[in-house]
Amino acid sequence: MSTQSEAALEKNLIAQLSSCGYEQVTIPDLDALEANFKEQLEKHNNVSLTNEEFKRILTHLDGGGTFKKALKLRDKFELHRDNETIYIEFLDCEEWCKNRFQVTNQVTNHAGRYENRYDVTILINGLPLVQVELKRRGKEIKEAFNQICRYKKDSYEKSLFAYIQIFVVSNGVNTRYFANNKSMSSKQIFAWTDEENTSVNNLSDFADSFLERCHLSKMIAKYIVLHQQDRCLMVLRPYQFYAAEAISESVDAAAQNGYIWHTTGSGKTLTSFKTAQLLAEKGTVDKVVFVVDRKDLDYQTTKEFNHFSDGSVSGSENTSSLVKHLGSEQKVIVTTIQKLTRAISAERHSKVLQCVKEKRVVFIFDECHRSQFGDMHTAITKFFTNHQCYGFTGTPIFAENASSGGLVDKDGHRQNTTKSLFGECLHKYIIQDAISDENVLGFCVEYIKTFKQNESADDSDAEVEAIDTEEIFQAPERISLVTDHILSNHSRKTFDRNFTAIFAVKSIPVLIKYYEEFKKHKHDLTIATIFSFGANEDPEEYAGEEKTQSSRDMLESFMQDYNTQFGTNFSTTSGKENSFNSYYIDVARRVKEKQIDILIVVNMFLTGFDSKTLNTLYVDKNLKYHGLIQTFSRTNRLYNEQKKHGNVVCYRPIKKAVDTAVTLFSDKSPLEEVLMKSYEEHLEEFNRLIEMVKGAYPTLESIDDLQSEEDKKNFIEVFRALLRIKTRLASFVDFTFDDVKITEQEVEDYTSKYRDLYDEVVNRAEAEKVSVLDDIDFEIELLRKDNINVDYILSLLNELDPDSKSFEKDKAFIIQKINDSHELKSKKELVEAFVAKHSNLEGDVETNFAKFLEKKKQKELKALAKRENLHEDKLRAFIDEYEFSGRKDESILDEAFTESLGLLKRRTKKKGILTMLNALIDKFKM
């Protein structure tokens, strides 16, 4: 039996959609597309349009990029006639099933450089809103993704196809969907699933579920978020859709509460935002109150919600502002449980709150299991007489991990599980689901023994044992040993500081000891800390030898170190600008931006803090159950190819607690689905791949001899697999090349060949030639982990001695290191020119290098201005603004023109200048 062709897949899909209510139409080109659009628009709006009126509509739709067009799609066009004004609707977002649905195929577009013919197009009210690209069975769907990227670059934006909201790619057996955006990644395409998180991969099944008319229209109308901060479209993943739908249906039923169990890191903020937005649109709901349990999360959640939709929610700086928002027309409010409790308890606010007490209020509790949800939760639910409560959590409280104190229900009875407080779980998406979908990473956990003790002991299990051994855990010798171990292995764990780390310790006194120990050791890492201080405490518990300082005094001292490091002025006082809260926000920002290498904490930042650039957690405290999973999950956000898993280094024997927690929160699934393989298992797999590589390609010359693209592709795929394992191995403390069947130099030699093939593919792509190699995901990020960066090169230059006999040899070594570095490859000429001059330079190398770069940059900028007939000062202002704020202000560029140009010529020239300026900025960005 022959393989089903792409044409057969296309034919079958159209037949299936036609049988499900889509009108099949023939649209050969863009003229026919516009004619059909006019006809459908007239039918949808029950109006007849003149050709002139339709042209005005097309002119209105033509402006702006993908994001602006998405806004226009959801808005109405005000069409003025002689005696009336009518409003033209492009998409019915409220009664989405009443839209008009068509399907066509092989629309030809000549608008780009080449003729493009699109596979299957779904039209809603005549606009092409969904594009399906197909590849025959046996082909990778990445080829279809690459084709969409090419179409988007070449022709989509020059027609009504710019209104596409969702792309679908399929080879018949694997099907994925994703939103239309300027920048798209093959890593950000999703499988549709059923409510049990089982993937719907087969194209026919996908068409029955996802492409069903009402569902597809609902996804576009309700479940695409227009992220205003990033000006991009975000389509919800299936579990996010099912969670929002479940709560919406529950609110409509008005008879129950419930909770959502979505594992930490799976996009809970987006889910809760969309849920709150949908509930706020219901005429039966007066208020939606999103409740968090920490002030920093109040700020963070409000900020993120408003990034999705500016002004969509009101945060509350204090209790008075919360009361004001509750009494206003604002429908979505973010607050802390503490402020909400104070608001309903204070007599002075009772008059304002009486008006909302009996209104229909829906509460959404973030991380609904936390311990302080006892009396406060009860007070809130008693005060509001017409409420419903829903919880979101990544780690529910079950009987196994419930505290003895528990929670209090509305009748005053003690409750101690998430279910007893909120009711049934409305939707579940657990950790192995997220790992399987590649929405989060798994964990690589290492246990480091710091003193001899009973191997079977697990000090997280018994407080008595913890008390008996705590003196040993806090011994100065052990503190120094752990500090040494962290400093010795931090570069390996973080890929030469391309990532950051959190160090979680038992208590504030222990934190103080560690912070001061780090200061004693010689290193160039940036260490910071943050912790909550008590108003009244025993000073001896926190002090050094003098025993006179409180935890606040110590934090103040550590904040002064931070101020010196970063030129800030934070303190523990309550002033608005430089307060502790501002310090928290600044620390969070600098961790995310990799300005802080290790952040030492006790409890803060271990829940609710998301940083993609954080990949390592050091642990010197007892953790268990939900606290353990929450803490570990700081490390497992997706970022790039280097970040294969979250690193966790435990300096306490908590393996039993880890296994118990992972089993509990992965629904009794095998540990291997969450915890990564051991060092020995990775080692075995790596050596197997080495034998495969050396067997097929015993010499570098054998790679040079590869003739066919299929043979080259085979080498790329096997060596890529080897690189992946090497990336994982390199993060282990125990890793050494003595354990593997290849030398480090041999790996570098094979890597050079791999990189050469990558460059060959890139050059071919630039020449617009079709190649089988174009469809390969090289994962070139795996090659960027070496610490051969500008700082490293400068350190080598500092050691150069012009009078040394080895001077020329040392210079050649530096040049070779530049050639080996992907990061410096684009800057090779600059660094080489500086190296050539280095022997004649005097003074500090870093200062001289900075001066050299600035001089070269100004020279190139001057040449660009002269060549393109532009104002040099405006080009300089454009770059200065970027270097100051990170913003590329095109309005400055508009002022750089010295000649009068027509609109089209001006736009074309401006685009070219932007490209040149971007290249210049990248070249001199060190």
PDB file of N, CA, C and O in Angstrom, residues 507-539:
ATOM      1  N   SER A 507      16.875  28.654  57.933  1.00  0.00           N
ATOM      2  CA  SER A 507      16.391  29.749  58.787  1.00  0.00           C
ATOM      3  C   SER A 507      17.195  31.007  58.524  1.00  0.00           C
ATOM      4  O   SER A 507      18.235  30.970  57.844  1.00  0.00           O
ATOM      5  N   ILE A 508      16.733  32.114  59.070  1.00  0.00           N
ATOM      6  CA  ILE A 508      17.446  33.378  58.911  1.00  0.00           C
ATOM      7  C   ILE A 508      18.833  33.315  59.556  1.00  0.00           C
ATOM      8  O   ILE A 508      19.809  33.775  58.944  1.00  0.00           O
ATOM      9  N   PRO A 509      18.996  32.762  60.772  1.00  0.00           N
ATOM     10  CA  PRO A 509      20.352  32.648  61.329  1.00  0.00           C
ATOM     11  C   PRO A 509      21.301  31.871  60.413  1.00  0.00           C
ATOM     12  O   PRO A 509      22.463  32.245  60.247  1.00  0.00           O
ATOM     13  N   VAL A 510      20.799  30.782  59.810  1.00  0.00           N
ATOM     14  CA  VAL A 510      21.635  30.011  58.890  1.00  0.00           C
ATOM     15  C   VAL A 510      21.938  30.829  57.639  1.00  0.00           C
ATOM     16  O   VAL A 510      23.051  30.815  57.119  1.00  0.00           O
ATOM     17  N   LEU A 511      20.946  31.549  57.138  1.00  0.00           N
ATOM     18  CA  LEU A 511      21.150  32.407  55.969  1.00  0.00           C
ATOM     19  C   LEU A 511      22.267  33.411  56.238  1.00  0.00           C
ATOM     20  O   LEU A 511      23.141  33.633  55.385  1.00  0.00           O
ATOM     21  N   ILE A 512      22.244  34.029  57.406  1.00  0.00           N
ATOM     22  CA  ILE A 512      23.258  35.031  57.761  1.00  0.00           C
ATOM     23  C   ILE A 512      24.642  34.399  57.760  1.00  0.00           C
ATOM     24  O   ILE A 512      25.614  34.976  57.250  1.00  0.00           O
ATOM     25  N   LYS A 513      24.728  33.190  58.298  1.00  0.00           N
ATOM     26  CA  LYS A 513      26.026  32.497  58.323  1.00  0.00           C
ATOM     27  C   LYS A 513      26.526  32.234  56.914  1.00  0.00           C
ATOM     28  O   LYS A 513      27.706  32.429  56.602  1.00  0.00           O
ATOM     29  N   TYR A 514      25.631  31.775  56.052  1.00  0.00           N
ATOM     30  CA  TYR A 514      26.038  31.496  54.681  1.00  0.00           C
ATOM     31  C   TYR A 514      26.438  32.772  53.941  1.00  0.00           C
ATOM     32  O   TYR A 514      27.434  32.797  53.217  1.00  0.00           O
ATOM     33  N   TYR A 515      25.666  33.821  54.101  1.00  0.00           N
ATOM     34  CA  TYR A 515      25.974  35.069  53.397  1.00  0.00           C
ATOM     35  C   TYR A 515      27.363  35.567  53.789  1.00  0.00           C
ATOM     36  O   TYR A 515      28.169  35.957  52.936  1.00  0.00           O
ATOM     37  N   GLU A 516      27.643  35.544  55.075  1.00  0.00           N
ATOM     38  CA  GLU A 516      28.949  36.020  55.546  1.00  0.00           C
ATOM     39  C   GLU A 516      30.072  35.082  55.112  1.00  0.00           C
ATOM     40  O   GLU A 516      31.192  35.514  54.858  1.00  0.00           O
ATOM     41  N   GLU A 517      29.753  33.780  54.998  1.00  0.00           N
ATOM     42  CA  GLU A 517      30.762  32.824  54.535  1.00  0.00           C
ATOM     43  C   GLU A 517      31.104  33.070  53.068  1.00  0.00           C
ATOM     44  O   GLU A 517      32.277  33.002  52.670  1.00  0.00           O
ATOM     45  N   PHE A 518      30.093  33.361  52.237  1.00  0.00           N
ATOM     46  CA  PHE A 518      30.353  33.681  50.840  1.00  0.00           C
ATOM     47  C   PHE A 518      31.250  34.909  50.714  1.00  0.00           C
ATOM     48  O   PHE A 518      32.093  34.985  49.814  1.00  0.00           O
ATOM     49  N   LYS A 519      31.069  35.867  51.603  1.00  0.00           N
ATOM     50  CA  LYS A 519      31.887  37.085  51.561  1.00  0.00           C
ATOM     51  C   LYS A 519      33.348  36.793  51.892  1.00  0.00           C
ATOM     52  O   LYS A 519      34.257  37.489  51.422  1.00  0.00           O
ATOM     53  N   LYS A 520      33.574  35.736  52.691  1.00  0.00           N
ATOM     54  CA  LYS A 520      34.953  35.397  53.073  1.00  0.00           C
ATOM     55  C   LYS A 520      35.707  34.731  51.927  1.00  0.00           C
ATOM     56  O   LYS A 520      36.929  34.815  51.848  1.00  0.00           O
ATOM     57  N   HIS A 521      34.994  34.016  51.069  1.00  0.00           N
ATOM     58  CA  HIS A 521      35.645  33.264  50.002  1.00  0.00           C
ATOM     59  C   HIS A 521      35.961  34.158  48.810  1.00  0.00           C
ATOM     60  O   HIS A 521      35.256  35.129  48.531  1.00  0.00           O
ATOM     61  N   LYS A 522      36.999  33.796  48.101  1.00  0.00           N
ATOM     62  CA  LYS A 522      37.398  34.555  46.923  1.00  0.00           C
ATOM     63  C   LYS A 522      36.622  34.046  45.713  1.00  0.00           C
ATOM     64  O   LYS A 522      36.719  32.881  45.334  1.00  0.00           O
ATOM     65  N   HIS A 523      35.833  34.900  45.094  1.00  0.00           N
ATOM     66  CA  HIS A 523      35.055  34.550  43.903  1.00  0.00           C
ATOM     67  C   HIS A 523      34.553  35.829  43.254  1.00  0.00           C
ATOM     68  O   HIS A 523      34.646  36.921  43.847  1.00  0.00           O
ATOM     69  N   ASP A 524      34.024  35.715  42.050  1.00  0.00           N
ATOM     70  CA  ASP A 524      33.490  36.896  41.367  1.00  0.00           C
ATOM     71  C   ASP A 524      31.988  36.769  41.125  1.00  0.00           C
ATOM     72  O   ASP A 524      31.436  37.449  40.254  1.00  0.00           O
ATOM     73  N   LEU A 525      31.311  35.896  41.874  1.00  0.00           N
ATOM     74  CA  LEU A 525      29.860  35.769  41.756  1.00  0.00           C
ATOM     75  C   LEU A 525      29.163  36.917  42.481  1.00  0.00           C
ATOM     76  O   LEU A 525      29.669  37.438  43.474  1.00  0.00           O
ATOM     77  N   THR A 526      27.995  37.289  41.970  1.00  0.00           N
ATOM     78  CA  THR A 526      27.170  38.282  42.648  1.00  0.00           C
ATOM     79  C   THR A 526      26.176  37.548  43.537  1.00  0.00           C
ATOM     80  O   THR A 526      25.314  36.820  43.047  1.00  0.00           O
ATOM     81  N   ILE A 527      26.324  37.715  44.849  1.00  0.00           N
ATOM     82  CA  ILE A 527      25.471  37.049  45.831  1.00  0.00           C
ATOM     83  C   ILE A 527      24.533  38.084  46.439  1.00  0.00           C
ATOM     84  O   ILE A 527      24.962  39.178  46.828  1.00  0.00           O
ATOM     85  N   ALA A 528      23.271  37.772  46.522  1.00  0.00           N
ATOM     86  CA  ALA A 528      22.300  38.678  47.156  1.00  0.00           C
ATOM     87  C   ALA A 528      21.390  37.855  48.056  1.00  0.00           C
ATOM     88  O   ALA A 528      21.344  36.626  47.968  1.00  0.00           O
ATOM     89  N   THR A 529      20.661  38.543  48.910  1.00  0.00           N
ATOM     90  CA  THR A 529      19.732  37.846  49.806  1.00  0.00           C
ATOM     91  C   THR A 529      18.535  38.724  50.114  1.00  0.00           C
ATOM     92  O   THR A 529      18.578  39.953  49.948  1.00  0.00           O
ATOM     93  N   ILE A 530      17.469  38.085  50.538  1.00  0.00           N
ATOM     94  CA  ILE A 530      16.268  38.798  50.976  1.00  0.00           C
ATOM     95  C   ILE A 530      15.510  37.888  51.925  1.00  0.00           C
ATOM     96  O   ILE A 530      15.455  36.676  51.725  1.00  0.00           O
ATOM     97  N   PHE A 531      14.985  38.463  52.988  1.00  0.00           N
ATOM     98  CA  PHE A 531      14.172  37.692  53.937  1.00  0.00           C
ATOM     99  C   PHE A 531      13.298  38.648  54.730  1.00  0.00           C
ATOM    100  O   PHE A 531      13.548  39.859  54.783  1.00  0.00           O
ATOM    101  N   SER A 532      12.257  38.107  55.316  1.00  0.00           N
ATOM    102  CA  SER A 532      11.355  38.911  56.140  1.00  0.00           C
ATOM    103  C   SER A 532      11.932  39.030  57.540  1.00  0.00           C
ATOM    104  O   SER A 532      12.422  38.048  58.100  1.00  0.00           O
ATOM    105  N   PHE A 533      11.866  40.220  58.105  1.00  0.00           N
ATOM    106  CA  PHE A 533      12.394  40.441  59.454  1.00  0.00           C
ATOM    107  C   PHE A 533      11.242  40.659  60.430  1.00  0.00           C
ATOM    108  O   PHE A 533      10.182  41.160  60.059  1.00  0.00           O
ATOM    109  N   GLY A 534      11.445  40.281  61.663  1.00  0.00           N
ATOM    110  CA  GLY A 534      10.423  40.451  62.685  1.00  0.00           C
ATOM    111  C   GLY A 534      10.568  41.776  63.406  1.00  0.00           C
ATOM    112  O   GLY A 534      11.678  42.306  63.557  1.00  0.00           O
ATOM    113  N   ALA A 535       9.430  42.298  63.866  1.00  0.00           N
ATOM    114  CA  ALA A 535       9.462  43.572  64.596  1.00  0.00           C
ATOM    115  C   ALA A 535      10.110  43.407  65.968  1.00  0.00           C
ATOM    116  O   ALA A 535      10.865  44.263  66.431  1.00  0.00           O
ATOM    117  N   ASN A 536       9.816  42.319  66.650  1.00  0.00           N
ATOM    118  CA  ASN A 536      10.357  42.069  67.988  1.00  0.00           C
ATOM    119  C   ASN A 536      10.948  40.666  68.007  1.00  0.00           C
ATOM    120  O   ASN A 536      10.257  39.686  67.772  1.00  0.00           O
ATOM    121  N   GLU A 537      12.234  40.578  68.286  1.00  0.00           N
ATOM    122  CA  GLU A 537      12.890  39.279  68.254  1.00  0.00           C
ATOM    123  C   GLU A 537      14.065  39.268  69.209  1.00  0.00           C
ATOM    124  O   GLU A 537      14.516  40.320  69.689  1.00  0.00           O
ATOM    125  N   ASP A 538      14.571  38.069  69.458  1.00  0.00           N
ATOM    126  CA  ASP A 538      15.735  37.915  70.314  1.00  0.00           C
ATOM    127  C   ASP A 538      16.975  38.221  69.496  1.00  0.00           C
ATOM    128  O   ASP A 538      17.321  37.478  68.575  1.00  0.00           O
ATOM    129  N   PRO A 539      17.708  39.322  69.808  1.00  0.00           N
ATOM    130  CA  PRO A 539      18.855  39.698  68.989  1.00  0.00           C
ATOM    131  C   PRO A 539      19.963  38.659  68.996  1.00  0.00           C
ATOM    132  O   PRO A 539      20.717  38.542  68.047  1.00  0.00           O
TER     133      PRO A 539
END
